[in-house]
Amino acid sequence: QVQLVESGGGLVQAGGSLRLSCAASGRTFSSYAMGWFRQTPGKEREFVAAINWSGARTYYADSVKGRFTISRANAKNTLYLQMNSLKPEDTAVYYCASADSGGIYKDPTAYRYWGRGTQVTVSS
């Protein structure tokens, strides 16, 4: 059974930083692409960042490019999202997701497994 568990969310002031983690289990973590998405009430889930199986390739939404960094530690079965220069509009529930192949994807339909999310709140 595949499980993804996010952690590291919280309340931070604008301009601050947070590091999200996603602990994966139940499949060979290093074989699959991973992604981060976010969602606010009443809106569709939004792509944030993606990383291929090895970590050599990454892709970001324009809204977070230059501020967020996605990375992975395959030996630890863990995905990360370093978030710097946070803005109030970054407030959302953040989800990690695991795809069924090793490429790099921004489409949420490419991801089969999802975590339950962690809340990030940025105050102005």
mmCIF file with all atom_site columns, C-alpha atoms in Angstrom:
data_model
loop_
_atom_site.group_PDB
_atom_site.id
_atom_site.type_symbol
_atom_site.label_atom_id
_atom_site.label_alt_id
_atom_site.label_comp_id
_atom_site.label_asym_id
_atom_site.label_entity_id
_atom_site.label_seq_id
_atom_site.pdbx_PDB_ins_code
_atom_site.Cartn_x
_atom_site.Cartn_y
_atom_site.Cartn_z
_atom_site.occupancy
_atom_site.B_iso_or_equiv
_atom_site.pdbx_formal_charge
_atom_site.auth_seq_id
_atom_site.auth_comp_id
_atom_site.auth_asym_id
_atom_site.auth_atom_id
_atom_site.pdbx_PDB_model_num
ATOM 1   C CA . GLN A 1 1   ? 0.000   0.000  0.000   1.00 0.00 ? 1   GLN A CA 1
ATOM 2   C CA . VAL A 1 2   ? 1.476   3.308  -1.105  1.00 0.00 ? 2   VAL A CA 1
ATOM 3   C CA . GLN A 1 3   ? 1.478   6.046  1.497   1.00 0.00 ? 3   GLN A CA 1
ATOM 4   C CA . LEU A 1 4   ? 2.559   9.670  1.199   1.00 0.00 ? 4   LEU A CA 1
ATOM 5   C CA . VAL A 1 5   ? 2.714   11.755 4.362   1.00 0.00 ? 5   VAL A CA 1
ATOM 6   C CA . GLU A 1 6   ? 3.388   15.474 4.210   1.00 0.00 ? 6   GLU A CA 1
ATOM 7   C CA . SER A 1 7   ? 4.834   17.509 7.061   1.00 0.00 ? 7   SER A CA 1
ATOM 8   C CA . GLY A 1 8   ? 6.393   20.901 7.702   1.00 0.00 ? 8   GLY A CA 1
ATOM 9   C CA . GLY A 1 9   ? 3.433   23.178 7.123   1.00 0.00 ? 9   GLY A CA 1
ATOM 10  C CA . GLY A 1 10  ? 2.498   25.965 9.490   1.00 0.00 ? 10  GLY A CA 1
ATOM 11  C CA . LEU A 1 11  ? 1.991   29.673 9.962   1.00 0.00 ? 11  LEU A CA 1
ATOM 12  C CA . VAL A 1 12  ? 4.680   32.063 8.729   1.00 0.00 ? 12  VAL A CA 1
ATOM 13  C CA . GLN A 1 13  ? 4.920   35.772 8.049   1.00 0.00 ? 13  GLN A CA 1
ATOM 14  C CA . ALA A 1 14  ? 5.242   37.114 4.538   1.00 0.00 ? 14  ALA A CA 1
ATOM 15  C CA . GLY A 1 15  ? 8.861   36.948 3.418   1.00 0.00 ? 15  GLY A CA 1
ATOM 16  C CA . GLY A 1 16  ? 9.549   33.923 5.578   1.00 0.00 ? 16  GLY A CA 1
ATOM 17  C CA . SER A 1 17  ? 10.465  30.355 4.679   1.00 0.00 ? 17  SER A CA 1
ATOM 18  C CA . LEU A 1 18  ? 9.155   26.850 5.222   1.00 0.00 ? 18  LEU A CA 1
ATOM 19  C CA . ARG A 1 19  ? 10.401  23.428 4.183   1.00 0.00 ? 19  ARG A CA 1
ATOM 20  C CA . LEU A 1 20  ? 7.834   20.788 3.407   1.00 0.00 ? 20  LEU A CA 1
ATOM 21  C CA . SER A 1 21  ? 8.658   17.083 3.472   1.00 0.00 ? 21  SER A CA 1
ATOM 22  C CA . CYS A 1 22  ? 6.822   14.116 2.032   1.00 0.00 ? 22  CYS A CA 1
ATOM 23  C CA . ALA A 1 23  ? 7.677   10.658 3.352   1.00 0.00 ? 23  ALA A CA 1
ATOM 24  C CA . ALA A 1 24  ? 6.856   7.872  0.907   1.00 0.00 ? 24  ALA A CA 1
ATOM 25  C CA . SER A 1 25  ? 6.387   4.159  1.476   1.00 0.00 ? 25  SER A CA 1
ATOM 26  C CA . GLY A 1 26  ? 4.932   1.158  -0.283  1.00 0.00 ? 26  GLY A CA 1
ATOM 27  C CA . ARG A 1 27  ? 6.705   1.385  -3.630  1.00 0.00 ? 27  ARG A CA 1
ATOM 28  C CA . THR A 1 28  ? 10.191  1.922  -5.031  1.00 0.00 ? 28  THR A CA 1
ATOM 29  C CA . PHE A 1 29  ? 10.381  5.676  -4.472  1.00 0.00 ? 29  PHE A CA 1
ATOM 30  C CA . SER A 1 30  ? 13.380  6.224  -6.737  1.00 0.00 ? 30  SER A CA 1
ATOM 31  C CA . SER A 1 31  ? 11.572  4.867  -9.812  1.00 0.00 ? 31  SER A CA 1
ATOM 32  C CA . TYR A 1 32  ? 8.834   7.471  -10.015 1.00 0.00 ? 32  TYR A CA 1
ATOM 33  C CA . ALA A 1 33  ? 8.335   11.143 -10.656 1.00 0.00 ? 33  ALA A CA 1
ATOM 34  C CA . MET A 1 34  ? 6.988   13.253 -7.818  1.00 0.00 ? 34  MET A CA 1
ATOM 35  C CA . GLY A 1 35  ? 5.143   16.541 -7.606  1.00 0.00 ? 35  GLY A CA 1
ATOM 36  C CA . TRP A 1 36  ? 3.777   19.188 -5.283  1.00 0.00 ? 36  TRP A CA 1
ATOM 37  C CA . PHE A 1 37  ? 0.343   20.718 -5.726  1.00 0.00 ? 37  PHE A CA 1
ATOM 38  C CA . ARG A 1 38  ? -1.699  23.155 -3.655  1.00 0.00 ? 38  ARG A CA 1
ATOM 39  C CA . GLN A 1 39  ? -5.351  23.945 -3.194  1.00 0.00 ? 39  GLN A CA 1
ATOM 40  C CA . THR A 1 40  ? -7.421  26.677 -1.574  1.00 0.00 ? 40  THR A CA 1
ATOM 41  C CA . PRO A 1 41  ? -11.147 26.400 -0.754  1.00 0.00 ? 41  PRO A CA 1
ATOM 42  C CA . GLY A 1 42  ? -13.351 26.696 -3.799  1.00 0.00 ? 42  GLY A CA 1
ATOM 43  C CA . LYS A 1 43  ? -10.482 26.408 -6.273  1.00 0.00 ? 43  LYS A CA 1
ATOM 44  C CA . GLU A 1 44  ? -9.039  23.577 -8.306  1.00 0.00 ? 44  GLU A CA 1
ATOM 45  C CA . ARG A 1 45  ? -5.833  21.883 -7.276  1.00 0.00 ? 45  ARG A CA 1
ATOM 46  C CA . GLU A 1 46  ? -2.915  23.880 -8.666  1.00 0.00 ? 46  GLU A CA 1
ATOM 47  C CA . PHE A 1 47  ? 0.440   22.588 -9.877  1.00 0.00 ? 47  PHE A CA 1
ATOM 48  C CA . VAL A 1 48  ? 3.446   23.900 -7.919  1.00 0.00 ? 48  VAL A CA 1
ATOM 49  C CA . ALA A 1 49  ? 6.533   21.863 -8.843  1.00 0.00 ? 49  ALA A CA 1
ATOM 50  C CA . ALA A 1 50  ? 7.615   18.510 -10.251 1.00 0.00 ? 50  ALA A CA 1
ATOM 51  C CA . ILE A 1 51  ? 10.766  16.413 -10.243 1.00 0.00 ? 51  ILE A CA 1
ATOM 52  C CA . ASN A 1 52  ? 11.774  13.387 -12.276 1.00 0.00 ? 52  ASN A CA 1
ATOM 53  C CA . TRP A 1 53  ? 12.806  10.044 -10.820 1.00 0.00 ? 53  TRP A CA 1
ATOM 54  C CA . SER A 1 54  ? 16.478  10.915 -10.377 1.00 0.00 ? 54  SER A CA 1
ATOM 55  C CA . GLY A 1 55  ? 16.095  14.524 -9.329  1.00 0.00 ? 55  GLY A CA 1
ATOM 56  C CA . ALA A 1 56  ? 18.054  15.736 -12.338 1.00 0.00 ? 56  ALA A CA 1
ATOM 57  C CA . ARG A 1 57  ? 15.066  17.521 -13.876 1.00 0.00 ? 57  ARG A CA 1
ATOM 58  C CA . THR A 1 58  ? 12.655  19.918 -12.216 1.00 0.00 ? 58  THR A CA 1
ATOM 59  C CA . TYR A 1 59  ? 9.779   22.077 -13.361 1.00 0.00 ? 59  TYR A CA 1
ATOM 60  C CA . TYR A 1 60  ? 7.958   24.939 -11.615 1.00 0.00 ? 60  TYR A CA 1
ATOM 61  C CA . ALA A 1 61  ? 4.801   26.942 -11.911 1.00 0.00 ? 61  ALA A CA 1
ATOM 62  C CA . ASP A 1 62  ? 5.554   30.523 -12.923 1.00 0.00 ? 62  ASP A CA 1
ATOM 63  C CA . SER A 1 63  ? 4.048   31.757 -9.663  1.00 0.00 ? 63  SER A CA 1
ATOM 64  C CA . VAL A 1 64  ? 6.731   30.044 -7.558  1.00 0.00 ? 64  VAL A CA 1
ATOM 65  C CA . LYS A 1 65  ? 9.725   30.025 -9.901  1.00 0.00 ? 65  LYS A CA 1
ATOM 66  C CA . GLY A 1 66  ? 12.789  31.491 -8.205  1.00 0.00 ? 66  GLY A CA 1
ATOM 67  C CA . ARG A 1 67  ? 11.254  31.190 -4.734  1.00 0.00 ? 67  ARG A CA 1
ATOM 68  C CA . PHE A 1 68  ? 10.520  27.462 -4.324  1.00 0.00 ? 68  PHE A CA 1
ATOM 69  C CA . THR A 1 69  ? 12.884  24.518 -4.797  1.00 0.00 ? 69  THR A CA 1
ATOM 70  C CA . ILE A 1 70  ? 11.788  20.912 -5.179  1.00 0.00 ? 70  ILE A CA 1
ATOM 71  C CA . SER A 1 71  ? 14.255  18.148 -4.358  1.00 0.00 ? 71  SER A CA 1
ATOM 72  C CA . ARG A 1 72  ? 14.309  14.500 -3.384  1.00 0.00 ? 72  ARG A CA 1
ATOM 73  C CA . ALA A 1 73  ? 16.416  12.154 -1.306  1.00 0.00 ? 73  ALA A CA 1
ATOM 74  C CA . ASN A 1 74  ? 15.876  8.737  -2.864  1.00 0.00 ? 74  ASN A CA 1
ATOM 75  C CA . ALA A 1 75  ? 17.895  6.981  -0.179  1.00 0.00 ? 75  ALA A CA 1
ATOM 76  C CA . LYS A 1 76  ? 15.466  8.395  2.400   1.00 0.00 ? 76  LYS A CA 1
ATOM 77  C CA . ASN A 1 77  ? 12.272  7.962  0.326   1.00 0.00 ? 77  ASN A CA 1
ATOM 78  C CA . THR A 1 78  ? 11.577  11.637 0.907   1.00 0.00 ? 78  THR A CA 1
ATOM 79  C CA . LEU A 1 79  ? 10.481  14.549 -1.250  1.00 0.00 ? 79  LEU A CA 1
ATOM 80  C CA . TYR A 1 80  ? 11.061  18.175 -0.231  1.00 0.00 ? 80  TYR A CA 1
ATOM 81  C CA . LEU A 1 81  ? 9.776   21.608 -1.099  1.00 0.00 ? 81  LEU A CA 1
ATOM 82  C CA . GLN A 1 82  ? 11.849  24.539 0.126   1.00 0.00 ? 82  GLN A CA 1
ATOM 83  C CA . MET A 1 83  ? 9.687   27.653 0.081   1.00 0.00 ? 83  MET A CA 1
ATOM 84  C CA . ASN A 1 84  ? 11.348  31.056 0.422   1.00 0.00 ? 84  ASN A CA 1
ATOM 85  C CA . SER A 1 85  ? 10.040  34.626 0.154   1.00 0.00 ? 85  SER A CA 1
ATOM 86  C CA . LEU A 1 86  ? 6.569   33.399 0.968   1.00 0.00 ? 86  LEU A CA 1
ATOM 87  C CA . LYS A 1 87  ? 3.584   35.545 0.042   1.00 0.00 ? 87  LYS A CA 1
ATOM 88  C CA . PRO A 1 88  ? 0.023   35.568 1.427   1.00 0.00 ? 88  PRO A CA 1
ATOM 89  C CA . GLU A 1 89  ? -1.153  34.151 -1.915  1.00 0.00 ? 89  GLU A CA 1
ATOM 90  C CA . ASP A 1 90  ? 0.916   31.027 -1.217  1.00 0.00 ? 90  ASP A CA 1
ATOM 91  C CA . THR A 1 91  ? -1.539  30.151 1.547   1.00 0.00 ? 91  THR A CA 1
ATOM 92  C CA . ALA A 1 92  ? -3.046  26.739 0.717   1.00 0.00 ? 92  ALA A CA 1
ATOM 93  C CA . VAL A 1 93  ? -3.069  23.076 1.575   1.00 0.00 ? 93  VAL A CA 1
ATOM 94  C CA . TYR A 1 94  ? -0.006  21.537 -0.052  1.00 0.00 ? 94  TYR A CA 1
ATOM 95  C CA . TYR A 1 95  ? -0.100  17.975 -1.382  1.00 0.00 ? 95  TYR A CA 1
ATOM 96  C CA . CYS A 1 96  ? 2.645   15.693 -2.594  1.00 0.00 ? 96  CYS A CA 1
ATOM 97  C CA . ALA A 1 97  ? 1.900   13.176 -5.312  1.00 0.00 ? 97  ALA A CA 1
ATOM 98  C CA . SER A 1 98  ? 3.582   10.186 -6.941  1.00 0.00 ? 98  SER A CA 1
ATOM 99  C CA . ALA A 1 99  ? 3.311   9.431  -10.641 1.00 0.00 ? 99  ALA A CA 1
ATOM 100 C CA . ASP A 1 100 ? 3.310   6.052  -12.385 1.00 0.00 ? 100 ASP A CA 1
ATOM 101 C CA . SER A 1 101 ? 6.425   6.703  -14.427 1.00 0.00 ? 101 SER A CA 1
ATOM 102 C CA . GLY A 1 102 ? 9.717   8.509  -14.085 1.00 0.00 ? 102 GLY A CA 1
ATOM 103 C CA . GLY A 1 103 ? 9.269   11.564 -16.265 1.00 0.00 ? 103 GLY A CA 1
ATOM 104 C CA . ILE A 1 104 ? 8.203   15.047 -15.253 1.00 0.00 ? 104 ILE A CA 1
ATOM 105 C CA . TYR A 1 105 ? 4.561   16.120 -15.195 1.00 0.00 ? 105 TYR A CA 1
ATOM 106 C CA . LYS A 1 106 ? 2.479   19.174 -14.341 1.00 0.00 ? 106 LYS A CA 1
ATOM 107 C CA . ASP A 1 107 ? -0.878  17.530 -15.097 1.00 0.00 ? 107 ASP A CA 1
ATOM 108 C CA . PRO A 1 108 ? -2.445  16.153 -11.898 1.00 0.00 ? 108 PRO A CA 1
ATOM 109 C CA . THR A 1 109 ? -3.961  13.269 -13.853 1.00 0.00 ? 109 THR A CA 1
ATOM 110 C CA . ALA A 1 110 ? -0.432  11.894 -14.316 1.00 0.00 ? 110 ALA A CA 1
ATOM 111 C CA . TYR A 1 111 ? -0.231  11.212 -10.579 1.00 0.00 ? 111 TYR A CA 1
ATOM 112 C CA . ARG A 1 112 ? -1.806  8.143  -9.057  1.00 0.00 ? 112 ARG A CA 1
ATOM 113 C CA . TYR A 1 113 ? -1.042  8.526  -5.367  1.00 0.00 ? 113 TYR A CA 1
ATOM 114 C CA . TRP A 1 114 ? -1.640  11.558 -3.165  1.00 0.00 ? 114 TRP A CA 1
ATOM 115 C CA . GLY A 1 115 ? -0.941  12.538 0.399   1.00 0.00 ? 115 GLY A CA 1
ATOM 116 C CA . ARG A 1 116 ? -3.503  14.106 2.700   1.00 0.00 ? 116 ARG A CA 1
ATOM 117 C CA . GLY A 1 117 ? -1.888  17.515 2.612   1.00 0.00 ? 117 GLY A CA 1
ATOM 118 C CA . THR A 1 118 ? -0.315  19.994 5.000   1.00 0.00 ? 118 THR A CA 1
ATOM 119 C CA . GLN A 1 119 ? -1.613  23.502 5.633   1.00 0.00 ? 119 GLN A CA 1
ATOM 120 C CA . VAL A 1 120 ? 0.597   26.488 4.853   1.00 0.00 ? 120 VAL A CA 1
ATOM 121 C CA . THR A 1 121 ? -0.612  29.885 6.010   1.00 0.00 ? 121 THR A CA 1
ATOM 122 C CA . VAL A 1 122 ? 1.274   33.067 5.177   1.00 0.00 ? 122 VAL A CA 1
ATOM 123 C CA . SER A 1 123 ? 0.246   36.179 7.073   1.00 0.00 ? 123 SER A CA 1
ATOM 124 C CA . SER A 1 124 ? 0.706   39.676 5.701   1.00 0.00 ? 124 SER A CA 1
#
